[in-house]
PDB file of C-alpha atoms and ligand atoms in Angstrom:
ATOM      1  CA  UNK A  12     128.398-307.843 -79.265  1.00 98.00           C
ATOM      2  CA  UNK A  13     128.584-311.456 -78.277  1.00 98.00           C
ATOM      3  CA  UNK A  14     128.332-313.985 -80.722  1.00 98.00           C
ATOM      4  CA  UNK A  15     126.594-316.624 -78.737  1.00 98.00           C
ATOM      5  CA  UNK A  16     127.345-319.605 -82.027  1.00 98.00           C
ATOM      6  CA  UNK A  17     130.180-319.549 -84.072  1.00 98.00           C
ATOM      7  CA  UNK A  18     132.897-322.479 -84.878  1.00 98.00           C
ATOM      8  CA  UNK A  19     136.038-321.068 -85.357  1.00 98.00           C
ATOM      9  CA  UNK A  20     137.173-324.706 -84.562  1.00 98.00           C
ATOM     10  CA  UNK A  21     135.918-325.179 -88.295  1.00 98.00           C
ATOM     11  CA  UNK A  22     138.949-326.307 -90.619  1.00 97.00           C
ATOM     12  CA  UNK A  23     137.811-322.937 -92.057  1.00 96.00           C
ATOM     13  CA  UNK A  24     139.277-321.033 -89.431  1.00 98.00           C
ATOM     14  CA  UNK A  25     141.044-323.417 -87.501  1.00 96.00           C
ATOM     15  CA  UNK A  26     144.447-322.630 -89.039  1.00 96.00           C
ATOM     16  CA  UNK A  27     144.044-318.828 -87.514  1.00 97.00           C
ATOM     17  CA  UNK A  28     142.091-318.426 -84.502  1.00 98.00           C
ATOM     18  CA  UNK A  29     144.175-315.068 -84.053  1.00 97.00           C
ATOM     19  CA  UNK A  30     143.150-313.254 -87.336  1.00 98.00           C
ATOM     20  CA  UNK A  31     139.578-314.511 -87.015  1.00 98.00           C
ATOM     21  CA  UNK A  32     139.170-313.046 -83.556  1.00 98.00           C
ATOM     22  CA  UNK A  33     141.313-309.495 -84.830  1.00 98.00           C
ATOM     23  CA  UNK A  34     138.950-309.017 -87.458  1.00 98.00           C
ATOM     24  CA  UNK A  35     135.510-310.041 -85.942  1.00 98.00           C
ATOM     25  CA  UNK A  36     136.818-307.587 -82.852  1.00 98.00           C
ATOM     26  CA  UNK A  37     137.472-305.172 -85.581  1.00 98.00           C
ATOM     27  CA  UNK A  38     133.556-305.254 -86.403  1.00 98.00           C
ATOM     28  CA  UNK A  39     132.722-304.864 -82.892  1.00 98.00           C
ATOM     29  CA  UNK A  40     132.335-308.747 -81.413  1.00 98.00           C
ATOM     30  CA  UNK A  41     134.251-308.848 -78.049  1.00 98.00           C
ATOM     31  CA  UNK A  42     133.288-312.237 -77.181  1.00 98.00           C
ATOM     32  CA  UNK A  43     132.827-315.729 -78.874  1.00 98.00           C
ATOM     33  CA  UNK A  44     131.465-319.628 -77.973  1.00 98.00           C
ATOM     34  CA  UNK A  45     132.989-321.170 -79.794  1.00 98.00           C
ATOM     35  CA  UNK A  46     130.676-324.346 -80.354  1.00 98.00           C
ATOM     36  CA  UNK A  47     131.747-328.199 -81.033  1.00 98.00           C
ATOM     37  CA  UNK A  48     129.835-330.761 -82.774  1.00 97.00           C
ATOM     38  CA  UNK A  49     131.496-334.370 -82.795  1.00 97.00           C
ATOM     39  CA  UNK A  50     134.300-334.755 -79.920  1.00 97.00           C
ATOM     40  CA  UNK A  51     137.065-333.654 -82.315  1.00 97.00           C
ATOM     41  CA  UNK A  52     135.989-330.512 -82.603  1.00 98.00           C
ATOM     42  CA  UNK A  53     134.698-330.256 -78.902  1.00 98.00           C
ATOM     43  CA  UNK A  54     138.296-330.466 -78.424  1.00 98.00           C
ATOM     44  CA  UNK A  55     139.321-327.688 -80.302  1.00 98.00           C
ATOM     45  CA  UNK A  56     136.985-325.656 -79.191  1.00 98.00           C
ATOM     46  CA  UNK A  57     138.414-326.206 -75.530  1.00 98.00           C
ATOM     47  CA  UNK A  58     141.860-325.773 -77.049  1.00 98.00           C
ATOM     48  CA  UNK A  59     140.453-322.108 -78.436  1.00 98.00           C
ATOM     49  CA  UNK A  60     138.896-321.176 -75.686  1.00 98.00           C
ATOM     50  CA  UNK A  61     141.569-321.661 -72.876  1.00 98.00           C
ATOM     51  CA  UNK A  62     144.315-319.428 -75.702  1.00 98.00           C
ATOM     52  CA  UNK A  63     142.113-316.659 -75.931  1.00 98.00           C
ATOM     53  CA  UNK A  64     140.475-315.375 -73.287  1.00 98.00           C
ATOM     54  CA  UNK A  65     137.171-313.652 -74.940  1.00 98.00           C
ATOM     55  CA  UNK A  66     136.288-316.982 -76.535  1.00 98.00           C
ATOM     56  CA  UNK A  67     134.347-319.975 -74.157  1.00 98.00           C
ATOM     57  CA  UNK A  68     133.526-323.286 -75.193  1.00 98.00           C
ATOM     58  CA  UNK A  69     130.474-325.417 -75.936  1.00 98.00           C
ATOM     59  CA  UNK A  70     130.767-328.795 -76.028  1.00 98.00           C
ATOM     60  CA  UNK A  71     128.586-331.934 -77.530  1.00 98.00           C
ATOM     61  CA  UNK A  72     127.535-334.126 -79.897  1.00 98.00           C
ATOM     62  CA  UNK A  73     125.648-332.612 -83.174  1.00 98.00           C
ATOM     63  CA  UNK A  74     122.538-334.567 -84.220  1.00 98.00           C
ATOM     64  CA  UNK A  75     124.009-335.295 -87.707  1.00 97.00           C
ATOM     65  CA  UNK A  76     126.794-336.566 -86.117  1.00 96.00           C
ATOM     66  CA  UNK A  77     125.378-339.211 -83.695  1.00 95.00           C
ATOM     67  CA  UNK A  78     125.519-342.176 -86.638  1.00 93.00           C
ATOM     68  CA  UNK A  79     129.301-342.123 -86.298  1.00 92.00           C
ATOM     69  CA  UNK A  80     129.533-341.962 -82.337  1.00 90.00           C
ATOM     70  CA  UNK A  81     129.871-344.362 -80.129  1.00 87.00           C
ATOM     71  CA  UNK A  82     128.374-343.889 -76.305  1.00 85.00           C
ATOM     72  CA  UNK A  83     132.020-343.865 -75.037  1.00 93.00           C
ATOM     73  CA  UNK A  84     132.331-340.429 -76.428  1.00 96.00           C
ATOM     74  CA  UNK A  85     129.431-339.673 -74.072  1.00 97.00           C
ATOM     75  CA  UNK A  86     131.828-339.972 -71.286  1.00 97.00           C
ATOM     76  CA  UNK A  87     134.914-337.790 -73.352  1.00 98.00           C
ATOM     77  CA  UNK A  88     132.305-334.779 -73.303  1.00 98.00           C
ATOM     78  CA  UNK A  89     131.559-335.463 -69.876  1.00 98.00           C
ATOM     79  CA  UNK A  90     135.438-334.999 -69.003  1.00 98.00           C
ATOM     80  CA  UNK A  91     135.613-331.959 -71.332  1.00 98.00           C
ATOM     81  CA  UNK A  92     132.891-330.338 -69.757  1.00 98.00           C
ATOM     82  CA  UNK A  93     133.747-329.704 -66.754  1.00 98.00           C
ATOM     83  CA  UNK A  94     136.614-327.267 -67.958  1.00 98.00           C
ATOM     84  CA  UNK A  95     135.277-324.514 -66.330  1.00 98.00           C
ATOM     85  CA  UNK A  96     135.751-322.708 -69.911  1.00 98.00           C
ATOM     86  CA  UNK A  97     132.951-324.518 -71.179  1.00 98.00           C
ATOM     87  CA  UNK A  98     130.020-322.817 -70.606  1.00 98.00           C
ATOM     88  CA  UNK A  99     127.952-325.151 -72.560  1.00 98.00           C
ATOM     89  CA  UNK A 100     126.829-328.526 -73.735  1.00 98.00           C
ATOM     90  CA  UNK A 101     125.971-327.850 -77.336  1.00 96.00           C
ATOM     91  CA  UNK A 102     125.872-328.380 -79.752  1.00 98.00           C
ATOM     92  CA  UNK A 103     123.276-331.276 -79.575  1.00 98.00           C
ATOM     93  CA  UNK A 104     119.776-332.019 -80.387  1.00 98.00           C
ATOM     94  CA  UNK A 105     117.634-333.201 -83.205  1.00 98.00           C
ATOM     95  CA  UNK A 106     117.811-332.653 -87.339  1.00 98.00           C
ATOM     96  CA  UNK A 107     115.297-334.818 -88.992  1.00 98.00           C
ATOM     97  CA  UNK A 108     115.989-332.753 -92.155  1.00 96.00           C
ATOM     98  CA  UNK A 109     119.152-334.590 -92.956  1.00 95.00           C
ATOM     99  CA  UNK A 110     118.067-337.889 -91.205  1.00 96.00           C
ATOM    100  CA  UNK A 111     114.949-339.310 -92.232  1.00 96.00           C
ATOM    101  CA  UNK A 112     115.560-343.062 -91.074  1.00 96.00           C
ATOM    102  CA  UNK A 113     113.172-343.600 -87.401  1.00 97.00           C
ATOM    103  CA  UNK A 114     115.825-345.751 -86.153  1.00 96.00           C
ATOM    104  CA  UNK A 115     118.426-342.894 -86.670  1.00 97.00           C
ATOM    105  CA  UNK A 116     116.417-340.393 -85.191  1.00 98.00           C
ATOM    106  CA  UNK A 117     115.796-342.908 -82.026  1.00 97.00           C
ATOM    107  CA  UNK A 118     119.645-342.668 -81.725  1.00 97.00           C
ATOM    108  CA  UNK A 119     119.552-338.621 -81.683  1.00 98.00           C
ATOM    109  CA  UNK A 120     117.137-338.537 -79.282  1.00 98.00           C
ATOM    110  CA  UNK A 121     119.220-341.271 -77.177  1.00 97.00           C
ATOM    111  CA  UNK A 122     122.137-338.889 -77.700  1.00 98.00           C
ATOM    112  CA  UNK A 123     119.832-335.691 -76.936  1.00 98.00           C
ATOM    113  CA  UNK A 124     119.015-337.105 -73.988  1.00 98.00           C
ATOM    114  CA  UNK A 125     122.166-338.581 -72.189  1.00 98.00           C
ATOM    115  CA  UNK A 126     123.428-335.079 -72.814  1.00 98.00           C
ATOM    116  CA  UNK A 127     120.782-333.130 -71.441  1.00 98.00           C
ATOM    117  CA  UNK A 128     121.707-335.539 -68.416  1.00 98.00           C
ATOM    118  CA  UNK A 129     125.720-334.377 -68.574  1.00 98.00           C
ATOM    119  CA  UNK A 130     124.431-330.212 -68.457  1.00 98.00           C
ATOM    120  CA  UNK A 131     122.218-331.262 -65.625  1.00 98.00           C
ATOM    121  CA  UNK A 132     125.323-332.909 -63.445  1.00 98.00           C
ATOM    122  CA  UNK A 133     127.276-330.320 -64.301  1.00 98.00           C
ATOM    123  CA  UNK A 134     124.804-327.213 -64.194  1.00 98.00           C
ATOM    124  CA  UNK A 135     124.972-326.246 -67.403  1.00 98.00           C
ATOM    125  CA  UNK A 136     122.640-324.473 -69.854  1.00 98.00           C
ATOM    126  CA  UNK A 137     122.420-326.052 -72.999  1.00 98.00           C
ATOM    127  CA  UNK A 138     122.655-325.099 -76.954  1.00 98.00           C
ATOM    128  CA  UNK A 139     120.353-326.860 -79.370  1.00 98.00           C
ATOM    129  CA  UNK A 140     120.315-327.627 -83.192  1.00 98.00           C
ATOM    130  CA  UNK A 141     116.549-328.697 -84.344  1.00 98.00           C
ATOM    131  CA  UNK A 142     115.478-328.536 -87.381  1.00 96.00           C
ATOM    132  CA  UNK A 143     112.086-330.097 -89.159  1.00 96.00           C
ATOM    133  CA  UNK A 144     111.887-331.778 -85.276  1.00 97.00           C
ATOM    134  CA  UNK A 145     110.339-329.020 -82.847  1.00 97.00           C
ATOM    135  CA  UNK A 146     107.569-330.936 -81.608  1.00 97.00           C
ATOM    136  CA  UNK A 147     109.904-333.911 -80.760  1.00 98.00           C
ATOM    137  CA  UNK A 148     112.492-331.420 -79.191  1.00 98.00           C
ATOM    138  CA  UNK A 149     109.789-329.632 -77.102  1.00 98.00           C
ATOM    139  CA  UNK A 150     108.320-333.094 -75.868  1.00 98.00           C
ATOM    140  CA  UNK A 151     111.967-334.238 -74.556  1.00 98.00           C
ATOM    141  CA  UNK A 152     112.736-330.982 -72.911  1.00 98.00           C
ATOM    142  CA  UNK A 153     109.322-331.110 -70.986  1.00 98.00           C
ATOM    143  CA  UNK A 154     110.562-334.540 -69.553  1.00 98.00           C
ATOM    144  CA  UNK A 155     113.680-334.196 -69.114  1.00 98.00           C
ATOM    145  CA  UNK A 156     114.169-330.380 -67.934  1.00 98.00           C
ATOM    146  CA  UNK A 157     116.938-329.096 -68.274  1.00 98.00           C
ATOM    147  CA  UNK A 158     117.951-326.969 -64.831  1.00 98.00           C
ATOM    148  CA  UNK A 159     120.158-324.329 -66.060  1.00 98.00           C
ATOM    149  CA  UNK A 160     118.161-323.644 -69.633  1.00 98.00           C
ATOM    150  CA  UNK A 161     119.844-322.710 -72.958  1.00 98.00           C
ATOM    151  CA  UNK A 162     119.453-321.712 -76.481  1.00 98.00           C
ATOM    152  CA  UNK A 163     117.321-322.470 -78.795  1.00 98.00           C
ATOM    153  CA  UNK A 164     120.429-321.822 -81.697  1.00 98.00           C
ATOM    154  CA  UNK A 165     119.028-320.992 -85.629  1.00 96.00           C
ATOM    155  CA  UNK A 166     115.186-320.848 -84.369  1.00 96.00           C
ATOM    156  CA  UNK A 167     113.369-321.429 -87.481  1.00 92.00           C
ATOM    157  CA  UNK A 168     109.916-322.547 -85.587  1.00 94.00           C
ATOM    158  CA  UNK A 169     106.780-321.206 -85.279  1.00 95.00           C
ATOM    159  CA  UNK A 170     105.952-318.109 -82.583  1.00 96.00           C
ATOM    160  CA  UNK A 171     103.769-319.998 -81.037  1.00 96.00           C
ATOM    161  CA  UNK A 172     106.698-322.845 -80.174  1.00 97.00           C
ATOM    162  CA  UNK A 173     108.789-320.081 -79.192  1.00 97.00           C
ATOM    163  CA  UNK A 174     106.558-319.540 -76.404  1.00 97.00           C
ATOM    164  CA  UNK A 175     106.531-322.629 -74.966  1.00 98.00           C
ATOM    165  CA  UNK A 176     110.257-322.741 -74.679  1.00 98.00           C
ATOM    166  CA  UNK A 177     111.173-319.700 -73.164  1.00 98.00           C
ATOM    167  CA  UNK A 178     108.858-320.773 -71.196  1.00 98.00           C
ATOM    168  CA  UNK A 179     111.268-324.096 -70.010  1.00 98.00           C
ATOM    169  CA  UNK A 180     113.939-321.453 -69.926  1.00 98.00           C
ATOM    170  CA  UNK A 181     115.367-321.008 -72.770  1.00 98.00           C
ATOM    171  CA  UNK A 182     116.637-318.001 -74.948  1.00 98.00           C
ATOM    172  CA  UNK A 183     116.172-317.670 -78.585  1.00 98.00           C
ATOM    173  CA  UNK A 184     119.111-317.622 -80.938  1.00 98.00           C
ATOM    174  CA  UNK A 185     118.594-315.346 -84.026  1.00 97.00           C
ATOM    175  CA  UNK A 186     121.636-315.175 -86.932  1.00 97.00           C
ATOM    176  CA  UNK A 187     121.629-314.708 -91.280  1.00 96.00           C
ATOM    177  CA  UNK A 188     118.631-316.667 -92.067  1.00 94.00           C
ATOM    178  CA  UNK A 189     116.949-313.543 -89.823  1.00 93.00           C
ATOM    179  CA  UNK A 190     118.231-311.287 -92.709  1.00 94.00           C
ATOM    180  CA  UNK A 191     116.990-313.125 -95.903  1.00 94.00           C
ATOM    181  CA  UNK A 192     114.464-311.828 -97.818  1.00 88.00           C
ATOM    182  CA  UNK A 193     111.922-314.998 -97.599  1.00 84.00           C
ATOM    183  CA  UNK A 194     112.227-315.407 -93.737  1.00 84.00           C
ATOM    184  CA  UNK A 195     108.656-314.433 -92.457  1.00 84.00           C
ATOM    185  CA  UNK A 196     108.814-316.773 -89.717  1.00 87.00           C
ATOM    186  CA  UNK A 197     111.622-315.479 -87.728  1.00 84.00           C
ATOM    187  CA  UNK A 198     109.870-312.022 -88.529  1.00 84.00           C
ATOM    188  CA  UNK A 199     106.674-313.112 -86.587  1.00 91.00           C
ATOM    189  CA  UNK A 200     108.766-314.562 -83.346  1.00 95.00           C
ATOM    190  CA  UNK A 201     111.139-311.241 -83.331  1.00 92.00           C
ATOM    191  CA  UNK A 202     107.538-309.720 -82.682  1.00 90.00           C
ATOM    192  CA  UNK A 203     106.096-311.988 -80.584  1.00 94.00           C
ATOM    193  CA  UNK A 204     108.617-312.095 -77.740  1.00 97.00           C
ATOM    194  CA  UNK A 205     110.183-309.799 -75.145  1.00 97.00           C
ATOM    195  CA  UNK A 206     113.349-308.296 -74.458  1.00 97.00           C
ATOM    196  CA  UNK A 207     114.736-310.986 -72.562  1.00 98.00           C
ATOM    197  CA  UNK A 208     114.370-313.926 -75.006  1.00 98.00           C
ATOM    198  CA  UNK A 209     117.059-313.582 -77.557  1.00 98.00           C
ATOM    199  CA  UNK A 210     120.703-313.537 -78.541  1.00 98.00           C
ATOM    200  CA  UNK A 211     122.712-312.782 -81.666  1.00 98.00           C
ATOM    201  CA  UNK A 212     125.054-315.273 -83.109  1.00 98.00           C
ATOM    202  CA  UNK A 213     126.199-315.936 -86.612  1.00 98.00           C
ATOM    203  CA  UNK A 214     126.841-319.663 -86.786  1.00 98.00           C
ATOM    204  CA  UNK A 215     129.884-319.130 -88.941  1.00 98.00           C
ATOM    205  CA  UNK A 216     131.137-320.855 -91.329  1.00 98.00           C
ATOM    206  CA  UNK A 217     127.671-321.839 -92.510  1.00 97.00           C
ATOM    207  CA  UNK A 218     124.632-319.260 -93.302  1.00 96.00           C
ATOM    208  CA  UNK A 219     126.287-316.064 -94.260  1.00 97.00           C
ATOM    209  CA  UNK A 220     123.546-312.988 -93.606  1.00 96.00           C
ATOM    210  CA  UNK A 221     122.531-310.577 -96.700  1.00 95.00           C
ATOM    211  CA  UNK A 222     123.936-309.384 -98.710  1.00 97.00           C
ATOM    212  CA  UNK A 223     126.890-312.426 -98.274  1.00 97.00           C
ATOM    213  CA  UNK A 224     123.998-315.132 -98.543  1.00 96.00           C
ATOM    214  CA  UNK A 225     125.880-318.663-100.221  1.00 95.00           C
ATOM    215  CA  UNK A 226     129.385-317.228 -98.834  1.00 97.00           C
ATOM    216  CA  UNK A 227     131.882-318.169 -96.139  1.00 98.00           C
ATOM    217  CA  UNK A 228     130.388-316.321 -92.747  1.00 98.00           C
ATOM    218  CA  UNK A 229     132.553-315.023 -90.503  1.00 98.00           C
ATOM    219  CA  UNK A 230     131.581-313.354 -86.645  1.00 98.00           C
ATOM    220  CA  UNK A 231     132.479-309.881 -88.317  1.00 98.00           C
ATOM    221  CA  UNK A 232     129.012-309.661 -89.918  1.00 98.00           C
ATOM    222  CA  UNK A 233     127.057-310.242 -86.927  1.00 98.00           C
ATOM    223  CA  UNK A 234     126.217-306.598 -86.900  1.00 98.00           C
ATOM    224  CA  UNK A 235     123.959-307.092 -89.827  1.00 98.00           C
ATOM    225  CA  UNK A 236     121.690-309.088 -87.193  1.00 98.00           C
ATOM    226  CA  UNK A 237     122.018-306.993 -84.823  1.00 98.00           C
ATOM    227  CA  UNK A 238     120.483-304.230 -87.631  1.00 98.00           C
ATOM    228  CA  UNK A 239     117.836-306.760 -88.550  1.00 96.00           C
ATOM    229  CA  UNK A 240     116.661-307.196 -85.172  1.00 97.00           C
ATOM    230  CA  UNK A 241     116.791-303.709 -84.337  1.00 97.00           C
ATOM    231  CA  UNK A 242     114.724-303.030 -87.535  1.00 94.00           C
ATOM    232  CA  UNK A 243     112.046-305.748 -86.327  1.00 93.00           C
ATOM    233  CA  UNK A 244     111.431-304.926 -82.913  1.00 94.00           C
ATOM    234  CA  UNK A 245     111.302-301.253 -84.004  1.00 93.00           C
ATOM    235  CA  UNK A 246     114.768-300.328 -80.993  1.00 95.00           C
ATOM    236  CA  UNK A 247     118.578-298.962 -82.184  1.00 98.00           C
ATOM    237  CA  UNK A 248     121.175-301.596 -83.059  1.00 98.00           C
ATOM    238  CA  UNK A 249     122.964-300.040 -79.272  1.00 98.00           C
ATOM    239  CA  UNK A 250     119.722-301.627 -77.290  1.00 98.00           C
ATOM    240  CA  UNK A 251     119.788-304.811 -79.275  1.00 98.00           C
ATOM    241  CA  UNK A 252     123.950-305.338 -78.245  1.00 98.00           C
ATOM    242  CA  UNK A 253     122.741-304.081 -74.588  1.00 98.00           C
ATOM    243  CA  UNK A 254     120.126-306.666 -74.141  1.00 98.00           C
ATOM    244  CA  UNK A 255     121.625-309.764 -75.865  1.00 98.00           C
ATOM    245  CA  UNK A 256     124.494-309.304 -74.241  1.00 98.00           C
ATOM    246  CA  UNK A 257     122.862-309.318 -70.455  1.00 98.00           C
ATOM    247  CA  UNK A 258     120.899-312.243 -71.823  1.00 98.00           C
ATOM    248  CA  UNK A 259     123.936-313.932 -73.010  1.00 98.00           C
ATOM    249  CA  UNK A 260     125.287-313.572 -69.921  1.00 98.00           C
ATOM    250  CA  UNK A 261     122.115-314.118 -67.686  1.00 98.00           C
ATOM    251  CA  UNK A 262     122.404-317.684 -69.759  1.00 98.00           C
ATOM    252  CA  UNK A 263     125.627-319.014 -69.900  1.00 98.00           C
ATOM    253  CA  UNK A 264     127.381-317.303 -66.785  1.00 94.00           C
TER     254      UNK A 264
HETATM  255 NI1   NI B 251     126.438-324.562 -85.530  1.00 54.27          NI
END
């Protein structure tokens, strides 16, 4: 399996890469992006990524984080990008759950933007954190497109959403929140799409699957969404690994 959204460049993990990658290979995860959010930990994810082979890089500016940057760390990602290790700009976006200020959520779209602009100069696909902000995302994807697609990381929207951005070439990313026991939505998209349109990642540290809901997460439980998603679309766990893993790589190779 590939987890396609994890940040061992958390302080969580940060301390030992090594015995986070041992034990995720352990559960059967031979590959990693490792994703940044704020230009330290774009860093560190570079740093990661060029020590151990099986992990890439994703690099970017979280929407949460855009209150603190400046635009000259625009042009620090920019540099960092082109490290042919990073496979990604990511992760970046809009979160109007945690920001509820219009003149903040100007800036994250300012931010989405510019970096939309970077993956496009660099052919890149992209990875993107939205939350409570789909038909904003959608809107700003449709005029600014971006060449080389992406992920949608954490989709929580509607099946109908879905739709429309697979259908600007993107790839849906499905973790833990899949696996708890109120989540119809994802249910309804799992159904709704096709082979092609998904990968597996875990977004560890945050959003642990069942039955480790509210704990630490770690890239070793990803196989629990690979079960959930085989359960869904009705297909063994072995075809779910098989076909995220070409999409994974149909994405960001
Ligand atoms: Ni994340």
């Amino acid at each position: 399996m590939i987890d396609s959204h994890c940040h061992i460049n958390d302080s969580a993990f940060v301390n030992n890469p090594e015995a986070y990658i041992k034990e995720a290979k352990d559960a059967g995860v031979a590959e990693f992006l490792v994703v940044g959010y704020d230009l330290k930990s774009s860093r560190i994810a570079v740093d990661i990524s060029k020590k151990y082979e099986n992990c890439n890089a994703a690099v970017g500016i979280h929407p949460s984080d855009v209150k603190r940057m400046g635009k000259n760390d625009l042009n620090e990602i920019e540099i960092l990008a082109k490290d042919p290790k990073v496979l990604a700009i990511g992760e970046i976006g809009l979160d109007y759950y945690w920001d509820k200020d219009p003149e903040i959520q100007k800036q994250q779209q300012e931010f989405f933007i510019k970096q939309i602009e970077i993956a496009n100069k660099l052919n890149k696909p992209i990875s993107i954190h939205c939350r409570e902000a789909y038909e904003d995302c959608y809107q700003i994807l449709k005029a600014h497109p971006v060449r080389r697609g992406g992920v949608m990381h954490c989709y929580g929207g509607s099946a109908e959403m879905a739709k429309l951005f697979i259908k600007l070439g993107f790839v849906l990313g499905f973790g833990g929140t899949l696996t708890f026991k109120n989540a119809r939505r994802p249910k309804e998209v799992l159904e709704a799409i096709s082979n092609e349109d998904y990968v597996l990642e875990t977004d560890a540290p945050y959003l642990a699957p069942d039955p480790f809901r509210g704990k630490q997460n770690h890239s070793k439980y990803l196989y629990l969404v690979k079960e959930k998603i085989a359960e869904l679309r009705g297909i063994s766990p072995e075809i779910v690994d098989l076909q995220s893993t070409q999409n994974f790589n149909r994405v960001f190779k």
